[in-house]
Tab-separated table of C-alpha atoms in Angstrom:
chain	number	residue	atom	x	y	z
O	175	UNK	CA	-54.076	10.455	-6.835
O	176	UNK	CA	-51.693	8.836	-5.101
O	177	UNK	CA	-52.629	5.435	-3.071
O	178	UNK	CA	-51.433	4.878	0.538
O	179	UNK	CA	-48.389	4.504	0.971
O	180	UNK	CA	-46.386	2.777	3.772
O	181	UNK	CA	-42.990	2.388	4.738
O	182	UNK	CA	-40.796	0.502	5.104
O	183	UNK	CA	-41.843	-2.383	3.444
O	184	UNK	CA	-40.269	-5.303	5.182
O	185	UNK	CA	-38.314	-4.911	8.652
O	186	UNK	CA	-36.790	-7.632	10.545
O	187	UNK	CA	-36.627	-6.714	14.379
O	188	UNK	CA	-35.367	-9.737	17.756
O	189	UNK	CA	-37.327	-9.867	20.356
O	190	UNK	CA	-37.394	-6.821	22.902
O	191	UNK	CA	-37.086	-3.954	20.521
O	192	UNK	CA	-39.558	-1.758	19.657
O	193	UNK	CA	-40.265	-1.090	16.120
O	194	UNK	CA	-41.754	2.189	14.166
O	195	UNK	CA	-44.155	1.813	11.139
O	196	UNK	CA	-44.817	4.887	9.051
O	197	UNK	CA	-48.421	5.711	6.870
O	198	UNK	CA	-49.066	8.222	4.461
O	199	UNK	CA	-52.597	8.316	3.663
O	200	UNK	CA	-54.187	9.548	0.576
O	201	UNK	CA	-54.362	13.380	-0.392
O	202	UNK	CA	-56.944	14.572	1.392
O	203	UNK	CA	-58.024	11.591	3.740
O	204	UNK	CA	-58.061	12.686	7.386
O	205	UNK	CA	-59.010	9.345	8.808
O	206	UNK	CA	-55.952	6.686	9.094
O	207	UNK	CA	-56.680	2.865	10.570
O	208	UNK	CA	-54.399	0.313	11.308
O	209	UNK	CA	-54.732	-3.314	11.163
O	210	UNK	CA	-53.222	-6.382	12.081
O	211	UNK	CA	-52.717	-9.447	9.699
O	212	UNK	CA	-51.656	-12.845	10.192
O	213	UNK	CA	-52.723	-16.122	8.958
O	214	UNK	CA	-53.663	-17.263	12.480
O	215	UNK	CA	-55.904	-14.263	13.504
O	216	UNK	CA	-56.506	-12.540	9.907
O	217	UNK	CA	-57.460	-9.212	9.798
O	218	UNK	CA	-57.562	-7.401	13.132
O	219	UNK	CA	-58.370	-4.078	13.866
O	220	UNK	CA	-55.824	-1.924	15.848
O	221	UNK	CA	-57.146	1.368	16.399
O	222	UNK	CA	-58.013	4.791	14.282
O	223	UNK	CA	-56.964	8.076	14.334
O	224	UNK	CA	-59.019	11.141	13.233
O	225	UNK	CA	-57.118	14.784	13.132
O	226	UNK	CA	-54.431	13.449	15.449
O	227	UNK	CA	-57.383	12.047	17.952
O	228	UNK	CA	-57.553	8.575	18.492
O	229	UNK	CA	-61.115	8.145	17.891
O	230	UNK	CA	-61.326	4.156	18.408
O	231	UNK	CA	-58.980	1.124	19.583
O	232	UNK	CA	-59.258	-2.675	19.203
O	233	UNK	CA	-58.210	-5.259	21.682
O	234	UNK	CA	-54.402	-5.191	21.445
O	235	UNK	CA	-52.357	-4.825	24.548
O	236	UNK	CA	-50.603	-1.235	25.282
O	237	UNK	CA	-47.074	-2.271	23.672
O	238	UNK	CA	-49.329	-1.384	20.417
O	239	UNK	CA	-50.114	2.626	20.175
O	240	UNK	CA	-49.894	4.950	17.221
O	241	UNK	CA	-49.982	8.545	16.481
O	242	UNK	CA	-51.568	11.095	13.807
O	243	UNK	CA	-49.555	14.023	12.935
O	244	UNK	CA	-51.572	17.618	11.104
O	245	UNK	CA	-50.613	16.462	7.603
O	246	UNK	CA	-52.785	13.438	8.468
O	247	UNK	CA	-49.369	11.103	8.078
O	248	UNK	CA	-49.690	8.451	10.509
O	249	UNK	CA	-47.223	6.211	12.639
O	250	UNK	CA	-47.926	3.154	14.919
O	251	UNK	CA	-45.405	1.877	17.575
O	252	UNK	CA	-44.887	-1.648	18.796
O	253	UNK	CA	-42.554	-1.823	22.307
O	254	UNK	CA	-41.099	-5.013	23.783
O	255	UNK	CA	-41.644	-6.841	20.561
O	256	UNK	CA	-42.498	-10.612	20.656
O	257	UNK	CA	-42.727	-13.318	18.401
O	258	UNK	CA	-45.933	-13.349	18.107
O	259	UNK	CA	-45.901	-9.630	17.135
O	260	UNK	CA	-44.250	-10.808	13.270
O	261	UNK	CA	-47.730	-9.896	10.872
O	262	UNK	CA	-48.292	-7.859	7.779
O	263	UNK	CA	-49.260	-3.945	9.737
O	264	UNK	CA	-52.176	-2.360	7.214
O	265	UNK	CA	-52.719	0.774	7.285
O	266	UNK	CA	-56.079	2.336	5.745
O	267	UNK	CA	-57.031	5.982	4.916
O	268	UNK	CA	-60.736	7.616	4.369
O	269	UNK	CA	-62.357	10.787	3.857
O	270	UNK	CA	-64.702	10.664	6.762
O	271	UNK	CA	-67.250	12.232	4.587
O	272	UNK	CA	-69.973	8.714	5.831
O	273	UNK	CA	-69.192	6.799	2.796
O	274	UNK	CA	-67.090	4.675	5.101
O	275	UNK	CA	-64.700	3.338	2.637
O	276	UNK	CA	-61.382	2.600	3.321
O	277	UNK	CA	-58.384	2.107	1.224
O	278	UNK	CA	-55.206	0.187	1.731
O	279	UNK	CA	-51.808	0.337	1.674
O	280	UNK	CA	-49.661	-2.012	0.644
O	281	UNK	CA	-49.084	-3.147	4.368
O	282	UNK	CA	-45.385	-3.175	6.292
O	283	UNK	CA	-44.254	-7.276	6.864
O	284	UNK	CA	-42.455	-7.323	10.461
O	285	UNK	CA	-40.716	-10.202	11.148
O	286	UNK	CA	-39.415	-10.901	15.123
O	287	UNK	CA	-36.600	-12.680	15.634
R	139	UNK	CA	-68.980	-9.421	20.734
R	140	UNK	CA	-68.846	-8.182	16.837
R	141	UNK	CA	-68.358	-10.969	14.856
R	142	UNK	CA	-68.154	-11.870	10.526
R	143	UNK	CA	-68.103	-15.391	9.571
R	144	UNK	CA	-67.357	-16.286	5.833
R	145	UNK	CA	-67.466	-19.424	4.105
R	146	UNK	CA	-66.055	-21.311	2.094
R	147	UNK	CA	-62.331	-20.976	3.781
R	148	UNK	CA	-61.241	-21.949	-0.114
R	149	UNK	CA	-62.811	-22.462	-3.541
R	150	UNK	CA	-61.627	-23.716	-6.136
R	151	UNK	CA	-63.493	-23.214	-9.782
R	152	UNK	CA	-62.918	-23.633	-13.102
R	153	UNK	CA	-62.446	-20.725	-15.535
R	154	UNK	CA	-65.410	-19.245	-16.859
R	155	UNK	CA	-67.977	-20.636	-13.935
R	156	UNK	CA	-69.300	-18.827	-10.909
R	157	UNK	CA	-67.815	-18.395	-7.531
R	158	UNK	CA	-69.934	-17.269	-4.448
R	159	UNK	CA	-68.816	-16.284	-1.169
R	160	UNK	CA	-70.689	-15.826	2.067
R	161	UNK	CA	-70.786	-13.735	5.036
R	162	UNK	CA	-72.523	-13.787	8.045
R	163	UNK	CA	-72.206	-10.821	10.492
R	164	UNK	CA	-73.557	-10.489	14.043
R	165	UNK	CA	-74.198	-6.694	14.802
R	166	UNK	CA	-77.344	-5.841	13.799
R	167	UNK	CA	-76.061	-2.038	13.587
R	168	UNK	CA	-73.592	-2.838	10.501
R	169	UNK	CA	-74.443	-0.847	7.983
R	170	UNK	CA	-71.850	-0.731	5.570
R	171	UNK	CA	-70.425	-4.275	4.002
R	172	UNK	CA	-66.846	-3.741	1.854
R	173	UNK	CA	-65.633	-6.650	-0.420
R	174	UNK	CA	-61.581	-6.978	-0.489
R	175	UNK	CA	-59.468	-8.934	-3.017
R	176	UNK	CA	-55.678	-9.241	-1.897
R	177	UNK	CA	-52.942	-10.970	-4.060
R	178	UNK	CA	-50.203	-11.958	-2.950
R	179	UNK	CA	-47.505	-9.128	-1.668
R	180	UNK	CA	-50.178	-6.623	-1.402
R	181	UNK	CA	-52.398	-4.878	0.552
R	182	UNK	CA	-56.597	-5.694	0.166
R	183	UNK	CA	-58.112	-3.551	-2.489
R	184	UNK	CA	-62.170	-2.749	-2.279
R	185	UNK	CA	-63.992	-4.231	-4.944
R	186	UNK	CA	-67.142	-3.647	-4.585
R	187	UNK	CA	-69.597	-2.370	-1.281
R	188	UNK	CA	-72.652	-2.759	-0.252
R	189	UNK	CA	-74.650	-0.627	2.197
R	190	UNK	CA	-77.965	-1.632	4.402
R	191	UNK	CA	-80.629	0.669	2.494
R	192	UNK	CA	-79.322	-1.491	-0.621
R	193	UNK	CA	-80.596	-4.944	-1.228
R	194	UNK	CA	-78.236	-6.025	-4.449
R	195	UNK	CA	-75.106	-4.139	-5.926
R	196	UNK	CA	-73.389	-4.924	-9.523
R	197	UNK	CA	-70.697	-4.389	-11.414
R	198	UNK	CA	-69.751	-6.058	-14.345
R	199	UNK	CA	-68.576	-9.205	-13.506
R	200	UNK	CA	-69.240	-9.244	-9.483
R	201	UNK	CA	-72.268	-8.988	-7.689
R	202	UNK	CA	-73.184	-8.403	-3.661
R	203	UNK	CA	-76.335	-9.152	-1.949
R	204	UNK	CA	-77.597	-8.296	1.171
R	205	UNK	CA	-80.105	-10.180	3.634
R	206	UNK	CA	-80.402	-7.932	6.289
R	207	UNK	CA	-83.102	-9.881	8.406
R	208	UNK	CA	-80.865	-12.924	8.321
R	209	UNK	CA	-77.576	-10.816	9.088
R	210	UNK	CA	-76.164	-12.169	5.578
R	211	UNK	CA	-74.464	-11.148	2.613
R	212	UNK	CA	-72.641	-12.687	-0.657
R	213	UNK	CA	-69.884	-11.741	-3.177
R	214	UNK	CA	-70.826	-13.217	-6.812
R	215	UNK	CA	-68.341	-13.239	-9.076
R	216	UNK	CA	-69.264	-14.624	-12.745
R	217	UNK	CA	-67.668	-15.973	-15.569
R	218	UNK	CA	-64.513	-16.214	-13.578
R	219	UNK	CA	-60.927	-15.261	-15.051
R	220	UNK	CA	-57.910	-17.154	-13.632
R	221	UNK	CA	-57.052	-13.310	-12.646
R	222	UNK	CA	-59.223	-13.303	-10.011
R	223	UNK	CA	-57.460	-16.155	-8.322
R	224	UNK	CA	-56.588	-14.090	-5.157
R	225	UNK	CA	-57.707	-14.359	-1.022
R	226	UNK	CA	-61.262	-12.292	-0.913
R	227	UNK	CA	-62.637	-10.728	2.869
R	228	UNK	CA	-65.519	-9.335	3.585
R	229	UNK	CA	-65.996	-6.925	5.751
R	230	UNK	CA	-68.822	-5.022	8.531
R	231	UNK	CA	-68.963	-1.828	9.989
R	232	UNK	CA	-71.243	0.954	11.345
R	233	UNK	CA	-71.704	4.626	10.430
R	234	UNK	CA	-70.847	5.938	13.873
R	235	UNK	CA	-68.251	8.444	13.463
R	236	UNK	CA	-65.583	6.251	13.452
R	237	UNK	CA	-63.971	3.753	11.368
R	238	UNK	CA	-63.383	-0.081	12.475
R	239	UNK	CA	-64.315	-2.724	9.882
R	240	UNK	CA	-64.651	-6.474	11.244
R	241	UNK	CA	-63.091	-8.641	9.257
R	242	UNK	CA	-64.448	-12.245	7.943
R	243	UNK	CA	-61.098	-14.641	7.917
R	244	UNK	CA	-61.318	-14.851	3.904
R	245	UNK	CA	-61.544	-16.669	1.071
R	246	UNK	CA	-58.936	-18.381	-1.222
R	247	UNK	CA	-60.230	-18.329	-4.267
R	248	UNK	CA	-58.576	-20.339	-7.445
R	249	UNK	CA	-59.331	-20.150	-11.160
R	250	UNK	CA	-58.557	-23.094	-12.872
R	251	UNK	CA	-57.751	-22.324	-16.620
C-alpha cells in the first residue's frame, strides 16, 4: 500500500496570505490528523477529522482549520499567515478500527516570509 | 492539562551499546504509547507501541516498557547501529473515539561508529 502522502512538499508564503496544505491518507484509512512541528514547540496536535467530521481540535487559534472530503483526502488551511506560522504541517492517517495507530506523511515545510 | 515528558533531550552512544529513552505522561487515561523515529527530511515513522494491558513489548533490537502506576514508559534499543542515529518521540493517547497523540519533545539520538 501506498504511505501518506502530502503535498506540496515545501511552500514559501509572506506574511498575510493564507496558505493550503493537501493529505492523502492511506487506502482505506478514514481518520486524518494534523500536526504541528517546530523545534520550539515540537509536535503539536492540530485537530482530526473522521468521515468529513471534525471529531477533535487542539489549541491553535481559528486562522488554523481543515477539511475532510468522502474519499477521506484531507486539506488544512492557515489564513493571515505569520511568522511564527513557518513549521513542518504532519499529517497522519488511521483505520479507526481501536488499534489507535497512526501513520505519517512525509510532512509539508512552510516557510513565512 | 495532558502532558509527556521525555528525557534525555540527546544521547549520544557508541555503536554496538544500549540506548534508553524515557517518558513520563500525566493522564492517567492514556492507554496507548507509540514510539516514533524521524530522520532528517521526513516524517516520524512508528516503531514500535505499547498499550496499557501490556507490561513489556519486543522486537528484535528495541524494546518498550510500561509502568503504569508510576505513569512511565521506556524505548530500549540494543546493540545500536549508527542507522539508528535519528530524533525518537514518544507518544500518549486514549481509546476514546478519537485520535490526538501528545507528544514528548524527543530525543536526538547519535551512534558513534
Amino acid at each position: 500500500k501506498a504511505g501518506v502522502t502530502q503535498t506540496p512538499r515545501y511552500l514559501i508564503k509572506t506574511r498575510g496570505q493564507q496558505v493550503t496544505l493537501s493529505c492523502s491518507p492511506i487506502s482505506g484509512h478514514r481518520s486524518v490528523s494534523w500536526y504541528q512541528q517546530t523545534p520550539g514547540q515540537g509536535l503539536q496536535f492540530l485537530f482530526e477529522y473522521f468521515s468529513e467530521t471534525q471529531r477533535n481540535k487542539g489549541n491553535f487559534p481559528g486562522r488554523f482549520s481543515g477539511r475532510q472530503f468522502s474519499n477521506s483526502r484531507s486539506e488544512m488551511n492557515v489564513s493571515t499567515l505569520e511568522l511564527g506560522d513557518s513549521a513542518l504541517y504532519l499529517c497522519a492517517s488511521s483505520t479507526f478500527d481501536n488499534t489507535d495507530t497512526q501513520y505519517f506523511g512525509p510532512g509539508t515545510r512552510l516557510t513565512v516570509l | 492539562g495532558e502532558n509527556v515528558e521525555q528525557h534525555p533531550s540527546t544521547l549520544s552512544v557508541q555503536e554496538g551499546d544500549s540506548a534508553v529513552i524515557k517518558c513520563t505522561y500525566s493522564d492517567s487515561a492514556s492507554n496507548y504509547f507509540p514510539w516514533y523515529k524521524q530522520e532528517l527530511g521526513k516524517g516520524p515513522q512508528l516503531i514500535i507501541d505499547i498499550r496499557s494491558n501490556v507490561g513489556e513489548k519486543k522486537d528484535q533490537r528495541i524494546a518498550v516498557t510500561l509502568n503504569k502506576t508510576a505513569k512511565h514508559f521506556s524505548l530500549h534499543i540494543t546493540e545500536t547501529q549508527p542507522e539508528d542515529s535519528a530524533v525518537y518521540f514518544c507518544a500518549a493517547s486514549k481509546t476514546s473515539g478519537t485520535y490526538k497523540y501528545i507528544f514528548g519533545t524527543g530525543t536526538r539520538l547519535k551512534v558513534l561508529a
